[in-house]
């Protein structure tokens, strides 16, 4: 998989992508990364990428010409045309299923906005426009890093243990079950006995129940997309009614 970014701050990506799992995945050639500088496709002495909005208003907008030139030029550099992703608070909400779709692509180009955003015509180049959530960032670079990180960890071999990406929050449509490590008792808080029992069937059953419980408690909106047995449906209904957790009372602060 080849991933590229187009932005006015190309230097911000490497410090993150060269570390830890991202760095190792690059060294193992699980993905290749290249950051392009949008200013390389300007033709004036000041390498101008922005201009004021027609109709007035605050701030500056990214001009369409360098973005068009850059996306066309970058796209034609290899035989595989990239899947072109733009970012905007107006885009489709990015989530794990989008990450899974992107992980199937051979080549992706992420186009990152700055300032007040882009001339609307530039979005015509996008195959997809993603929003990370209902808040406003100063630029698309962080959004691109979030998306790249979430895609790379799905690529075969990127995580040490290939199973670990399959059993996480959202992969089954549910939030992940609670996990514990040593010590078995800490400041009076005991790890649930079943997890110490060595009975794998019982552990799996506890985890499924706990995942259902946490999802019902914190993200009931996710339950609509999950297949439940009639017993599980009753169980979830009970939680929605009582709103009690069996994870030692730790509440992550959700008010849903
Ligand atoms: N004026 C725009 C916001 C521009 S923010 C508006 O009100 O919609 C500048 C850039 O940051 C955007 O072009 C986009 O690339 C990025 N950005 C800001 N918020 C984002 C979000 N929630 N998700 C993804 N990208 C975002």
mmCIF file of C-alpha atoms and ligand atoms in Angstrom:
data_model
loop_
_atom_site.group_PDB
_atom_site.id
_atom_site.type_symbol
_atom_site.label_atom_id
_atom_site.label_comp_id
_atom_site.label_asym_id
_atom_site.label_seq_id
_atom_site.Cartn_x
_atom_site.Cartn_y
_atom_site.Cartn_z
ATOM 1 C CA UNK A 1 0.000 0.000 0.000
ATOM 2 C CA UNK A 2 1.223 3.440 -0.919
ATOM 3 C CA UNK A 3 -0.031 6.503 0.948
ATOM 4 C CA UNK A 4 0.725 10.087 0.038
ATOM 5 C CA UNK A 5 -0.283 13.457 1.420
ATOM 6 C CA UNK A 6 -0.620 16.820 -0.281
ATOM 7 C CA UNK A 7 -0.431 19.775 2.088
ATOM 8 C CA UNK A 8 1.370 23.014 2.879
ATOM 9 C CA UNK A 9 3.053 21.415 5.919
ATOM 10 C CA UNK A 10 4.628 18.247 4.484
ATOM 11 C CA UNK A 11 7.203 18.075 7.272
ATOM 12 C CA UNK A 12 4.658 17.334 10.042
ATOM 13 C CA UNK A 13 4.054 13.698 9.025
ATOM 14 C CA UNK A 14 7.432 12.009 9.372
ATOM 15 C CA UNK A 15 7.941 12.497 13.132
ATOM 16 C CA UNK A 16 4.825 10.464 13.828
ATOM 17 C CA UNK A 17 4.978 7.985 10.946
ATOM 18 C CA UNK A 18 8.625 7.080 11.583
ATOM 19 C CA UNK A 19 7.975 5.978 15.178
ATOM 20 C CA UNK A 20 6.682 2.795 16.757
ATOM 21 C CA UNK A 21 4.254 0.609 14.785
ATOM 22 C CA UNK A 22 4.030 3.081 11.874
ATOM 23 C CA UNK A 23 7.824 3.259 11.575
ATOM 24 C CA UNK A 24 8.215 -0.499 11.758
ATOM 25 C CA UNK A 25 5.465 -1.026 9.165
ATOM 26 C CA UNK A 26 7.316 1.316 6.777
ATOM 27 C CA UNK A 27 10.625 -0.451 7.362
ATOM 28 C CA UNK A 28 8.900 -3.790 6.694
ATOM 29 C CA UNK A 29 7.488 -2.266 3.440
ATOM 30 C CA UNK A 30 3.928 -2.856 4.633
ATOM 31 C CA UNK A 31 3.248 0.679 3.463
ATOM 32 C CA UNK A 32 5.187 3.409 1.678
ATOM 33 C CA UNK A 33 4.666 7.054 2.529
ATOM 34 C CA UNK A 34 5.422 10.285 0.696
ATOM 35 C CA UNK A 35 4.473 13.839 1.721
ATOM 36 C CA UNK A 36 4.080 16.321 -1.149
ATOM 37 C CA UNK A 37 4.374 20.094 -0.709
ATOM 38 C CA UNK A 38 1.459 21.888 -2.379
ATOM 39 C CA UNK A 39 3.694 24.917 -2.950
ATOM 40 C CA UNK A 40 5.681 22.885 -5.495
ATOM 41 C CA UNK A 41 2.736 23.378 -7.871
ATOM 42 C CA UNK A 42 2.599 27.182 -7.605
ATOM 43 C CA UNK A 43 4.183 29.452 -10.216
ATOM 44 C CA UNK A 44 4.624 32.816 -8.489
ATOM 45 C CA UNK A 45 7.609 34.069 -6.508
ATOM 46 C CA UNK A 46 5.712 33.846 -3.176
ATOM 47 C CA UNK A 47 4.479 30.310 -3.878
ATOM 48 C CA UNK A 48 0.940 31.447 -3.079
ATOM 49 C CA UNK A 49 -1.657 28.781 -2.251
ATOM 50 C CA UNK A 50 -4.442 30.955 -0.752
ATOM 51 C CA UNK A 51 -6.643 33.907 -1.629
ATOM 52 C CA UNK A 52 -9.558 35.830 -0.121
ATOM 53 C CA UNK A 53 -13.123 34.496 -0.516
ATOM 54 C CA UNK A 54 -15.510 35.946 -3.100
ATOM 55 C CA UNK A 55 -18.467 37.520 -1.355
ATOM 56 C CA UNK A 56 -16.325 38.625 1.582
ATOM 57 C CA UNK A 57 -15.831 37.046 4.974
ATOM 58 C CA UNK A 58 -13.025 36.197 7.336
ATOM 59 C CA UNK A 59 -9.799 34.440 6.474
ATOM 60 C CA UNK A 60 -8.297 32.922 3.367
ATOM 61 C CA UNK A 61 -9.208 30.000 1.143
ATOM 62 C CA UNK A 62 -6.969 27.568 -0.706
ATOM 63 C CA UNK A 63 -6.852 28.361 -4.413
ATOM 64 C CA UNK A 64 -8.030 25.653 -6.804
ATOM 65 C CA UNK A 65 -5.207 25.825 -9.414
ATOM 66 C CA UNK A 66 -2.282 24.349 -7.412
ATOM 67 C CA UNK A 67 -4.532 21.642 -5.951
ATOM 68 C CA UNK A 68 -5.750 20.569 -9.407
ATOM 69 C CA UNK A 69 -2.250 20.633 -10.875
ATOM 70 C CA UNK A 70 -0.785 18.718 -7.950
ATOM 71 C CA UNK A 71 -3.456 16.005 -7.788
ATOM 72 C CA UNK A 72 -3.262 15.481 -11.572
ATOM 73 C CA UNK A 73 0.531 15.393 -11.590
ATOM 74 C CA UNK A 74 0.853 13.091 -8.546
ATOM 75 C CA UNK A 75 -1.886 10.792 -9.869
ATOM 76 C CA UNK A 76 -0.103 10.282 -13.181
ATOM 77 C CA UNK A 77 3.240 9.344 -11.613
ATOM 78 C CA UNK A 78 2.534 5.636 -11.261
ATOM 79 C CA UNK A 79 0.331 3.164 -13.148
ATOM 80 C CA UNK A 80 -2.080 2.968 -10.220
ATOM 81 C CA UNK A 81 -4.271 6.033 -9.964
ATOM 82 C CA UNK A 82 -4.662 6.948 -6.268
ATOM 83 C CA UNK A 83 -7.919 6.895 -4.346
ATOM 84 C CA UNK A 84 -8.207 10.617 -3.552
ATOM 85 C CA UNK A 85 -9.397 11.583 -0.050
ATOM 86 C CA UNK A 86 -10.124 15.147 1.062
ATOM 87 C CA UNK A 87 -10.972 16.324 4.577
ATOM 88 C CA UNK A 88 -13.655 18.699 5.771
ATOM 89 C CA UNK A 89 -16.028 19.050 8.724
ATOM 90 C CA UNK A 90 -18.717 18.764 6.009
ATOM 91 C CA UNK A 91 -17.507 15.287 4.949
ATOM 92 C CA UNK A 92 -18.775 11.776 5.695
ATOM 93 C CA UNK A 93 -18.002 10.773 9.275
ATOM 94 C CA UNK A 94 -14.870 8.609 9.310
ATOM 95 C CA UNK A 95 -15.204 5.312 11.207
ATOM 96 C CA UNK A 96 -13.743 1.816 11.483
ATOM 97 C CA UNK A 97 -15.693 0.467 8.509
ATOM 98 C CA UNK A 98 -14.204 3.268 6.346
ATOM 99 C CA UNK A 99 -10.761 2.316 7.658
ATOM 100 C CA UNK A 100 -11.407 -1.281 6.585
ATOM 101 C CA UNK A 101 -12.433 -0.110 3.104
ATOM 102 C CA UNK A 102 -9.344 2.085 2.745
ATOM 103 C CA UNK A 103 -7.101 -0.790 3.879
ATOM 104 C CA UNK A 104 -8.069 -2.617 0.641
ATOM 105 C CA UNK A 105 -6.736 0.205 -1.581
ATOM 106 C CA UNK A 106 -3.389 0.055 -3.335
ATOM 107 C CA UNK A 107 -2.690 3.771 -3.361
ATOM 108 C CA UNK A 108 -4.314 6.653 -1.458
ATOM 109 C CA UNK A 109 -3.678 10.389 -1.751
ATOM 110 C CA UNK A 110 -4.822 12.499 1.210
ATOM 111 C CA UNK A 111 -5.373 16.174 0.401
ATOM 112 C CA UNK A 112 -5.165 18.356 3.506
ATOM 113 C CA UNK A 113 -6.828 21.746 3.815
ATOM 114 C CA UNK A 114 -5.678 24.747 5.848
ATOM 115 C CA UNK A 115 -6.957 28.254 6.570
ATOM 116 C CA UNK A 116 -10.751 28.536 6.129
ATOM 117 C CA UNK A 117 -10.746 25.516 3.837
ATOM 118 C CA UNK A 118 -10.700 25.212 0.054
ATOM 119 C CA UNK A 119 -12.344 26.672 -2.993
ATOM 120 C CA UNK A 120 -15.385 24.415 -3.417
ATOM 121 C CA UNK A 121 -14.344 23.402 -6.942
ATOM 122 C CA UNK A 122 -11.289 21.563 -5.583
ATOM 123 C CA UNK A 123 -13.559 18.988 -3.908
ATOM 124 C CA UNK A 124 -14.484 17.838 -7.418
ATOM 125 C CA UNK A 125 -11.151 15.963 -7.387
ATOM 126 C CA UNK A 126 -12.141 13.908 -4.338
ATOM 127 C CA UNK A 127 -13.262 10.291 -4.472
ATOM 128 C CA UNK A 128 -14.299 10.720 -0.826
ATOM 129 C CA UNK A 129 -14.436 13.560 1.693
ATOM 130 C CA UNK A 130 -14.078 12.595 5.344
ATOM 131 C CA UNK A 131 -14.807 14.398 8.595
ATOM 132 C CA UNK A 132 -13.204 13.102 11.763
ATOM 133 C CA UNK A 133 -15.987 14.488 13.931
ATOM 134 C CA UNK A 134 -18.048 17.491 14.845
ATOM 135 C CA UNK A 135 -15.226 19.883 15.671
ATOM 136 C CA UNK A 136 -12.911 22.088 13.634
ATOM 137 C CA UNK A 137 -9.179 21.451 13.275
ATOM 138 C CA UNK A 138 -6.723 24.048 11.994
ATOM 139 C CA UNK A 139 -5.672 21.731 9.180
ATOM 140 C CA UNK A 140 -6.200 18.374 7.501
ATOM 141 C CA UNK A 141 -2.724 17.050 8.431
ATOM 142 C CA UNK A 142 -3.870 15.643 11.778
ATOM 143 C CA UNK A 143 -6.932 14.162 10.098
ATOM 144 C CA UNK A 144 -4.660 12.447 7.535
ATOM 145 C CA UNK A 145 -2.427 11.087 10.306
ATOM 146 C CA UNK A 146 -5.437 9.696 12.166
ATOM 147 C CA UNK A 147 -6.715 7.988 9.025
ATOM 148 C CA UNK A 148 -3.279 6.649 8.024
ATOM 149 C CA UNK A 149 -2.719 5.253 11.533
ATOM 150 C CA UNK A 150 -6.108 3.544 11.624
ATOM 151 C CA UNK A 151 -5.554 2.016 8.153
ATOM 152 C CA UNK A 152 -1.961 0.861 8.672
ATOM 153 C CA UNK A 153 -2.804 -1.105 11.819
ATOM 154 C CA UNK A 154 -5.271 -3.133 9.700
ATOM 155 C CA UNK A 155 -2.650 -4.106 7.114
ATOM 156 C CA UNK A 156 -1.423 -7.703 7.429
ATOM 157 C CA UNK A 157 1.756 -7.849 9.511
ATOM 158 C CA UNK A 158 1.568 -4.271 10.834
ATOM 159 C CA UNK A 159 0.685 -5.263 14.378
ATOM 160 C CA UNK A 160 2.911 -7.862 15.978
ATOM 161 C CA UNK A 161 0.003 -10.209 16.583
ATOM 162 C CA UNK A 162 -2.251 -10.482 13.516
ATOM 163 C CA UNK A 163 -5.261 -11.304 15.652
ATOM 164 C CA UNK A 164 -5.137 -8.135 17.676
ATOM 165 C CA UNK A 165 -6.798 -5.910 15.057
ATOM 166 C CA UNK A 166 -9.714 -8.338 14.694
ATOM 167 C CA UNK A 167 -10.940 -8.344 18.271
ATOM 168 C CA UNK A 168 -11.165 -4.659 19.045
ATOM 169 C CA UNK A 169 -13.788 -2.021 19.587
ATOM 170 C CA UNK A 170 -16.087 -1.693 16.531
ATOM 171 C CA UNK A 171 -14.703 -4.785 14.736
ATOM 172 C CA UNK A 172 -17.706 -6.808 15.968
ATOM 173 C CA UNK A 173 -19.903 -3.718 15.978
ATOM 174 C CA UNK A 174 -19.519 -3.545 19.768
ATOM 175 C CA UNK A 175 -17.137 -1.723 22.076
ATOM 176 C CA UNK A 176 -14.294 -3.898 23.315
ATOM 177 C CA UNK A 177 -14.693 -5.825 26.591
ATOM 178 C CA UNK A 178 -12.784 -4.710 29.710
ATOM 179 C CA UNK A 179 -9.236 -6.057 30.015
ATOM 180 C CA UNK A 180 -6.970 -6.529 33.012
ATOM 181 C CA UNK A 181 -3.360 -7.446 33.715
ATOM 182 C CA UNK A 182 -1.418 -8.210 36.920
ATOM 183 C CA UNK A 183 -1.885 -7.718 39.842
ATOM 184 C CA UNK A 184 -5.114 -9.701 40.265
ATOM 185 C CA UNK A 185 -5.998 -7.426 43.160
ATOM 186 C CA UNK A 186 -5.036 -3.758 43.250
ATOM 187 C CA UNK A 187 -6.115 -1.309 45.947
ATOM 188 C CA UNK A 188 -9.040 -3.525 46.800
ATOM 189 C CA UNK A 189 -10.175 -3.850 43.159
ATOM 190 C CA UNK A 190 -10.272 -7.492 42.062
ATOM 191 C CA UNK A 191 -10.083 -8.749 38.509
ATOM 192 C CA UNK A 192 -13.248 -10.781 37.717
ATOM 193 C CA UNK A 193 -12.573 -14.389 38.872
ATOM 194 C CA UNK A 194 -13.604 -15.930 35.559
ATOM 195 C CA UNK A 195 -10.614 -14.288 33.841
ATOM 196 C CA UNK A 196 -8.261 -16.095 36.242
ATOM 197 C CA UNK A 197 -10.049 -19.430 35.841
ATOM 198 C CA UNK A 198 -8.279 -20.679 32.691
ATOM 199 C CA UNK A 199 -11.688 -21.734 31.319
ATOM 200 C CA UNK A 200 -11.566 -20.288 27.781
ATOM 201 C CA UNK A 201 -15.249 -20.908 27.072
ATOM 202 C CA UNK A 202 -16.231 -19.068 30.219
ATOM 203 C CA UNK A 203 -13.795 -16.245 29.438
ATOM 204 C CA UNK A 204 -15.248 -15.835 25.914
ATOM 205 C CA UNK A 205 -18.794 -15.799 27.293
ATOM 206 C CA UNK A 206 -17.835 -13.187 29.918
ATOM 207 C CA UNK A 207 -16.147 -11.027 27.271
ATOM 208 C CA UNK A 208 -19.137 -11.112 24.943
ATOM 209 C CA UNK A 209 -21.455 -10.213 27.820
ATOM 210 C CA UNK A 210 -19.136 -7.458 29.010
ATOM 211 C CA UNK A 211 -18.857 -6.002 25.472
ATOM 212 C CA UNK A 212 -22.656 -5.994 25.205
ATOM 213 C CA UNK A 213 -22.929 -4.370 28.604
ATOM 214 C CA UNK A 214 -20.441 -1.600 27.858
ATOM 215 C CA UNK A 215 -21.980 -0.910 24.468
ATOM 216 C CA UNK A 216 -25.483 -0.757 25.942
ATOM 217 C CA UNK A 217 -24.216 1.547 28.656
ATOM 218 C CA UNK A 218 -22.000 3.918 26.705
ATOM 219 C CA UNK A 219 -22.879 3.631 23.022
ATOM 220 C CA UNK A 220 -26.413 2.259 22.707
ATOM 221 C CA UNK A 221 -26.508 3.787 19.195
ATOM 222 C CA UNK A 222 -24.080 1.042 18.036
ATOM 223 C CA UNK A 223 -26.461 -1.771 19.017
ATOM 224 C CA UNK A 224 -28.716 -1.132 16.020
ATOM 225 C CA UNK A 225 -26.065 -2.540 13.700
ATOM 226 C CA UNK A 226 -25.303 -5.702 15.696
ATOM 227 C CA UNK A 227 -26.856 -9.144 15.414
ATOM 228 C CA UNK A 228 -27.961 -10.388 18.823
ATOM 229 C CA UNK A 229 -29.442 -13.695 19.937
ATOM 230 C CA UNK A 230 -32.831 -13.464 21.672
ATOM 231 C CA UNK A 231 -31.061 -14.039 25.034
ATOM 232 C CA UNK A 232 -28.560 -11.281 24.289
ATOM 233 C CA UNK A 233 -31.387 -8.968 23.332
ATOM 234 C CA UNK A 234 -33.066 -9.603 26.710
ATOM 235 C CA UNK A 235 -29.754 -9.079 28.476
ATOM 236 C CA UNK A 236 -29.174 -5.756 26.727
ATOM 237 C CA UNK A 237 -32.723 -4.659 27.463
ATOM 238 C CA UNK A 238 -32.075 -5.362 31.163
ATOM 239 C CA UNK A 239 -28.958 -3.187 31.117
ATOM 240 C CA UNK A 240 -30.626 -0.380 29.279
ATOM 241 C CA UNK A 241 -33.244 -0.510 32.020
ATOM 242 C CA UNK A 242 -30.905 -0.743 35.000
ATOM 243 C CA UNK A 243 -27.720 0.923 33.699
ATOM 244 C CA UNK A 244 -25.409 -1.036 35.969
ATOM 245 C CA UNK A 245 -21.899 -2.164 35.041
ATOM 246 C CA UNK A 246 -19.932 -5.145 36.313
ATOM 247 C CA UNK A 247 -16.457 -3.766 35.570
ATOM 248 C CA UNK A 248 -15.791 -2.668 39.121
ATOM 249 C CA UNK A 249 -17.814 0.482 38.779
ATOM 250 C CA UNK A 250 -15.396 2.355 36.478
ATOM 251 C CA UNK A 251 -17.462 4.751 34.420
ATOM 252 C CA UNK A 252 -15.860 6.458 31.414
ATOM 253 C CA UNK A 253 -18.072 9.461 31.778
ATOM 254 C CA UNK A 254 -20.509 8.798 28.953
ATOM 255 C CA UNK A 255 -23.889 10.373 29.389
ATOM 256 C CA UNK A 256 -25.549 8.587 26.478
HETATM 257 N N1 LIG B 1 -14.147 26.698 7.324
HETATM 258 C C1 LIG B 1 -14.259 25.273 7.352
HETATM 259 C C2 LIG B 1 -13.200 24.669 8.273
HETATM 260 C C3 LIG B 1 -11.805 24.748 7.716
HETATM 261 S S1 LIG B 1 -10.637 24.077 8.803
HETATM 262 C C4 LIG B 1 -15.658 24.903 7.860
HETATM 263 O O1 LIG B 1 -16.201 25.644 8.666
HETATM 264 O O2 LIG B 1 -16.171 23.834 7.463
HETATM 265 C C5 LIG B 1 -9.258 23.817 7.736
HETATM 266 C C6 LIG B 1 -9.007 22.387 7.289
HETATM 267 O O3 LIG B 1 -8.854 21.532 8.408
HETATM 268 C C7 LIG B 1 -10.115 21.773 6.458
HETATM 269 O O4 LIG B 1 -9.981 22.141 5.099
HETATM 270 C C8 LIG B 1 -9.860 20.288 6.659
HETATM 271 O O5 LIG B 1 -8.828 19.823 5.804
HETATM 272 C C9 LIG B 1 -9.332 20.243 8.095
HETATM 273 N N2 LIG B 1 -10.383 19.918 9.082
HETATM 274 C C10 LIG B 1 -10.930 20.753 9.982
HETATM 275 N N3 LIG B 1 -11.848 20.127 10.742
HETATM 276 C C11 LIG B 1 -11.885 18.847 10.327
HETATM 277 C C12 LIG B 1 -12.644 17.715 10.703
HETATM 278 N N4 LIG B 1 -13.563 17.759 11.667
HETATM 279 N N5 LIG B 1 -12.402 16.562 10.050
HETATM 280 C C13 LIG B 1 -11.502 16.489 9.050
HETATM 281 N N6 LIG B 1 -10.763 17.539 8.645
HETATM 282 C C14 LIG B 1 -10.950 18.707 9.261
#
